[in-house]
C-alpha positions as a Python dict, from the first residue, in 0.01 Angstrom:
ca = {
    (1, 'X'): (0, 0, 0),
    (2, 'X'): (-18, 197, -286),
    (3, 'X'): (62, 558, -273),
    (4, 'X'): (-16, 794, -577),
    (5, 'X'): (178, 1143, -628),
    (6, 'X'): (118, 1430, -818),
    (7, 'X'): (278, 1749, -831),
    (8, 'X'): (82, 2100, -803),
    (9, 'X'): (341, 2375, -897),
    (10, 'X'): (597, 2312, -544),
    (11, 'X'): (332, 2127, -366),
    (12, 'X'): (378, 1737, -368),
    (13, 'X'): (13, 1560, -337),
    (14, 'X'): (29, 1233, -152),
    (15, 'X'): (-232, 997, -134),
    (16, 'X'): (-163, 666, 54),
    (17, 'X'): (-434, 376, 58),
    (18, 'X'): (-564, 148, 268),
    (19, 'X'): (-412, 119, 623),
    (20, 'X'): (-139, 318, 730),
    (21, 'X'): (-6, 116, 1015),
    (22, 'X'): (343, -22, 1137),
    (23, 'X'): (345, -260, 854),
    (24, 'X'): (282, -3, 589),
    (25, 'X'): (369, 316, 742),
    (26, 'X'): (727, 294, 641),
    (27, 'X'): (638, 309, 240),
    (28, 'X'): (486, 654, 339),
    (29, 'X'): (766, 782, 518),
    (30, 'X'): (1009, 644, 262),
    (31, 'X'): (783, 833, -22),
    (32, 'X'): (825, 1159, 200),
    (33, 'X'): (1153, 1106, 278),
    (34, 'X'): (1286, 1081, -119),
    (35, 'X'): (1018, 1374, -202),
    (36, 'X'): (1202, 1561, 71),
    (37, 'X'): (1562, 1456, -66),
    (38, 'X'): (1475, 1628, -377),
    (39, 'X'): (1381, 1980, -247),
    (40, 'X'): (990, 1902, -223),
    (41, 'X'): (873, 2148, 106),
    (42, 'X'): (514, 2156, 48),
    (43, 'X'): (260, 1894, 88),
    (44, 'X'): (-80, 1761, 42),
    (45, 'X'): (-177, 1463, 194),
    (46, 'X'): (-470, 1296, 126),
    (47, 'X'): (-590, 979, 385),
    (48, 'X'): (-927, 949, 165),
    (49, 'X'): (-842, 610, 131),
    (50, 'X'): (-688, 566, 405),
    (51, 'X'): (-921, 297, 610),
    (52, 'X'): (-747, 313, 964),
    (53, 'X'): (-415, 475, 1124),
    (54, 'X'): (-179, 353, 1371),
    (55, 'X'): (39, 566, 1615),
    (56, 'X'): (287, 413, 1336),
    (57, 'X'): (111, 677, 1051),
    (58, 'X'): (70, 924, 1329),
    (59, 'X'): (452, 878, 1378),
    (60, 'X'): (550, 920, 1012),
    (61, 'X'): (306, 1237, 936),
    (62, 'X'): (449, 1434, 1281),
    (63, 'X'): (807, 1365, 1189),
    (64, 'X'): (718, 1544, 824),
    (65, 'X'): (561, 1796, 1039),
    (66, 'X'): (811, 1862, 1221),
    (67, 'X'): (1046, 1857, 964),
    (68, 'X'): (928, 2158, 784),
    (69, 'X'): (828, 2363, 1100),
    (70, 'X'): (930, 2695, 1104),
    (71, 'X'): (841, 2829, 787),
    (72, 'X'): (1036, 2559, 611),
    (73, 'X'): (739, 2402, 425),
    (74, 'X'): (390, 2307, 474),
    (75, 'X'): (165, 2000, 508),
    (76, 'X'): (-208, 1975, 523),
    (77, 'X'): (-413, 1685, 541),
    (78, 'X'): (-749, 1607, 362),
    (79, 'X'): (-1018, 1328, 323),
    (80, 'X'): (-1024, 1202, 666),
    (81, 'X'): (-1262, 1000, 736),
    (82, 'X'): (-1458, 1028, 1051),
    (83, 'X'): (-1259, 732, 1229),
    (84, 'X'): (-959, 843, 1105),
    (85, 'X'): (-1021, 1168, 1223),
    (86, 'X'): (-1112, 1044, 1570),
    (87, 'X'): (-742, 903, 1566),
    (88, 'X'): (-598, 1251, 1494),
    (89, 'X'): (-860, 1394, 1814),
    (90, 'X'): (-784, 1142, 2021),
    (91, 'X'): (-397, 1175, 1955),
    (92, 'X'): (-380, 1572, 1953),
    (93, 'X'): (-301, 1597, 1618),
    (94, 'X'): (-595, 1779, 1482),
    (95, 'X'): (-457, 2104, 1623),
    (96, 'X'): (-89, 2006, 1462),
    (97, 'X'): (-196, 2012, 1079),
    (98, 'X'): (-433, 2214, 858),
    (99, 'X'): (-724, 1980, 802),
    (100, 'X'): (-903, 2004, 462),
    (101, 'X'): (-1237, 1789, 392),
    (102, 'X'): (-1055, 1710, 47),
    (103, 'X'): (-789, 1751, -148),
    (104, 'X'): (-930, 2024, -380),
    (105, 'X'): (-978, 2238, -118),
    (106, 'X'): (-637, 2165, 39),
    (107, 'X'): (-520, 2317, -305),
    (108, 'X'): (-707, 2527, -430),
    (109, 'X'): (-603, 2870, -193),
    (110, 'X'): (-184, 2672, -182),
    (111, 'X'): (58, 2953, -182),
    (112, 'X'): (304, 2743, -343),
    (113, 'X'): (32, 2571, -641),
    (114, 'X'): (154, 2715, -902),
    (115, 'X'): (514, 2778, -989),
    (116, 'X'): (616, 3011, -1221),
    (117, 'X'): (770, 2943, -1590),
    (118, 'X'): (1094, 3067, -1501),
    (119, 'X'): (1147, 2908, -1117),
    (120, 'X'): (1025, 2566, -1338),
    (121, 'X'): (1257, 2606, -1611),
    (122, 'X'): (1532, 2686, -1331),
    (123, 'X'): (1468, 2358, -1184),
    (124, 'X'): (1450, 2152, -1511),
    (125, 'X'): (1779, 2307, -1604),
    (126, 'X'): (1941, 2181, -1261),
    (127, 'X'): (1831, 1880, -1287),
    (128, 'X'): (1946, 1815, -1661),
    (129, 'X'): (2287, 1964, -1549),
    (130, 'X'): (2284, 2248, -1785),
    (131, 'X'): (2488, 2547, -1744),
    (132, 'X'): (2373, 2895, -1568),
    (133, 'X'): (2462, 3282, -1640),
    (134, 'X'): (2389, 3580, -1503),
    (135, 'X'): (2216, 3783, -1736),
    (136, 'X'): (2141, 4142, -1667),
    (137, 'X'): (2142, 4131, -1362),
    (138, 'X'): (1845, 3878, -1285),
    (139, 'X'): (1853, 3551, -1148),
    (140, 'X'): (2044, 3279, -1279),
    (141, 'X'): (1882, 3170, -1611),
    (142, 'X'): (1918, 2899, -1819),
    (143, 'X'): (2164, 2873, -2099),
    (144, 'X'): (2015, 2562, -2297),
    (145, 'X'): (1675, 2660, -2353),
    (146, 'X'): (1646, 2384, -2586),
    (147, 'X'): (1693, 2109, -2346),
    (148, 'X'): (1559, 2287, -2055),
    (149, 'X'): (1211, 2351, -2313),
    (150, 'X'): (1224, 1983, -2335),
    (151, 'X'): (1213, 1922, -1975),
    (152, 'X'): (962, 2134, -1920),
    (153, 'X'): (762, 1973, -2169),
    (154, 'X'): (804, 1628, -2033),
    (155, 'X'): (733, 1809, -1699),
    (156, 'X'): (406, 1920, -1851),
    (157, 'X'): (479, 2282, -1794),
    (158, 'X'): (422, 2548, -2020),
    (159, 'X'): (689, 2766, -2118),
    (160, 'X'): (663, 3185, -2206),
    (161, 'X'): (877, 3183, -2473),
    (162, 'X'): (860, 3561, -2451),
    (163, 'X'): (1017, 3509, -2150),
    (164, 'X'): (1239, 3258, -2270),
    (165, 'X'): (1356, 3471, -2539),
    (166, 'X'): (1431, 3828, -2322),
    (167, 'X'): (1642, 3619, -2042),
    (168, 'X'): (1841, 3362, -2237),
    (169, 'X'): (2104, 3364, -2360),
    (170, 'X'): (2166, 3159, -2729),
    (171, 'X'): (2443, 2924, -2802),
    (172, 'X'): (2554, 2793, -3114),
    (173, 'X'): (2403, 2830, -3436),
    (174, 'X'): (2059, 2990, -3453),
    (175, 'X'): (1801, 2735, -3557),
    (176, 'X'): (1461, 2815, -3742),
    (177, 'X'): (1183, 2564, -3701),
    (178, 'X'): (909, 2587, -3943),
    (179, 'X'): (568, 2456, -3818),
    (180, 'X'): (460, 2145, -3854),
    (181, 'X'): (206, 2026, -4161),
    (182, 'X'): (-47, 1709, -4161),
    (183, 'X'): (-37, 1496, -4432),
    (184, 'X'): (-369, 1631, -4568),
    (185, 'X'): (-253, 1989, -4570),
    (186, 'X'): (-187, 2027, -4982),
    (187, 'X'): (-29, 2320, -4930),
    (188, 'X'): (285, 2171, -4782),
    (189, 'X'): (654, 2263, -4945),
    (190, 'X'): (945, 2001, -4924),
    (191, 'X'): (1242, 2113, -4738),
    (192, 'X'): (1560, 2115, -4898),
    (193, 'X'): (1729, 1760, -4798),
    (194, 'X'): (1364, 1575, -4836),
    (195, 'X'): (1369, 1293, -5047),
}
């Protein structure tokens, strides 16, 4: 079974294919269950190509459900096809989730779609290990915006550097970065230390 992922601010799409049955069910849950080790609460999941569904896949989605009841997280499902869907009827599941006929519309109105520069750069920082401070009173920020700019960018986030700039707080030596020039742009200068 392959399962693609992609992450929408704090929500964690999930789209299986194929079957989701006792043989394959247990690549889903272990997909949710790592997603869910790492602080993901909110989910999409997408059976679009999801050709049939066992009480094994109805086992694995109710035990996310139930998981993040209570205002934990979320989960809503998309894409279901109509015998897939009779599954869910049949089962009683169809009043347990928020049903979505795709996964753009299961997004589109997500509280938790997008995630704000800051809250990102907060969890890039954690997760590189860098150090936090108070500053003025706000939330904990970031102390190595450098590396925590870098993880945003290999998070594909973009980063207010206004923001950056008012709530961090610099250490060691201040560093200037002049833009970058093409090799067809004539009116580039050498840098001292160019050879």
């Amino acid at each position: 079974m392959n399962i693609l992922q992609e992450t929408h601010g704090q929500v964690l799409l999930v789209a299986p294919t194929g079957r989701l049955d006792s043989e394959t069910s247990g690549e889903l849950e272990l997909v949710l269950h790592d997603a869910g080790t790492i602080g993901r609460r909110h989910f999409v999941i997408d059976l679009a190509a999801v050709t049939y569904v066992s009480s094994a896949g109805l086992r694995v989605l109710l035990a996310l459900a139930k998981r993040l009841d209570g205002g934990v997280g979320s989960v809503r499902l998309c894409g279901l096809s109509a015998s897939v869907r009779q599954v869910f009827d049949i089962a009683g599941f169809t009043a347990m989730f928020a049903l979505f006929p795709n996964r753009h519309g299961a997004l589109e109105q997500h509280p938790h779609k997008l995630d704000t520069s800051a809250a990102l750069m907060n969890t890039a920082a954690q997760l590189l290990g860098v150090e936090r401070e108070q500053a003025s009173g706000d939330a904990d920020v970031p102390r190595d915006t450098v590396r925590t700019e870098a993880a945003a960018h290999l998070l594909g986030v973009a980063v207010n550097h206004d923001d950056l700039q008012q709530r961090s707080t610099v250490v060691g030596p201040a560093v200037s970065v002049a833009p970058a020039t093409t090799a067809t742009d004539s009116s580039a200068k050498r840098r001292p230390g160019d050879n």
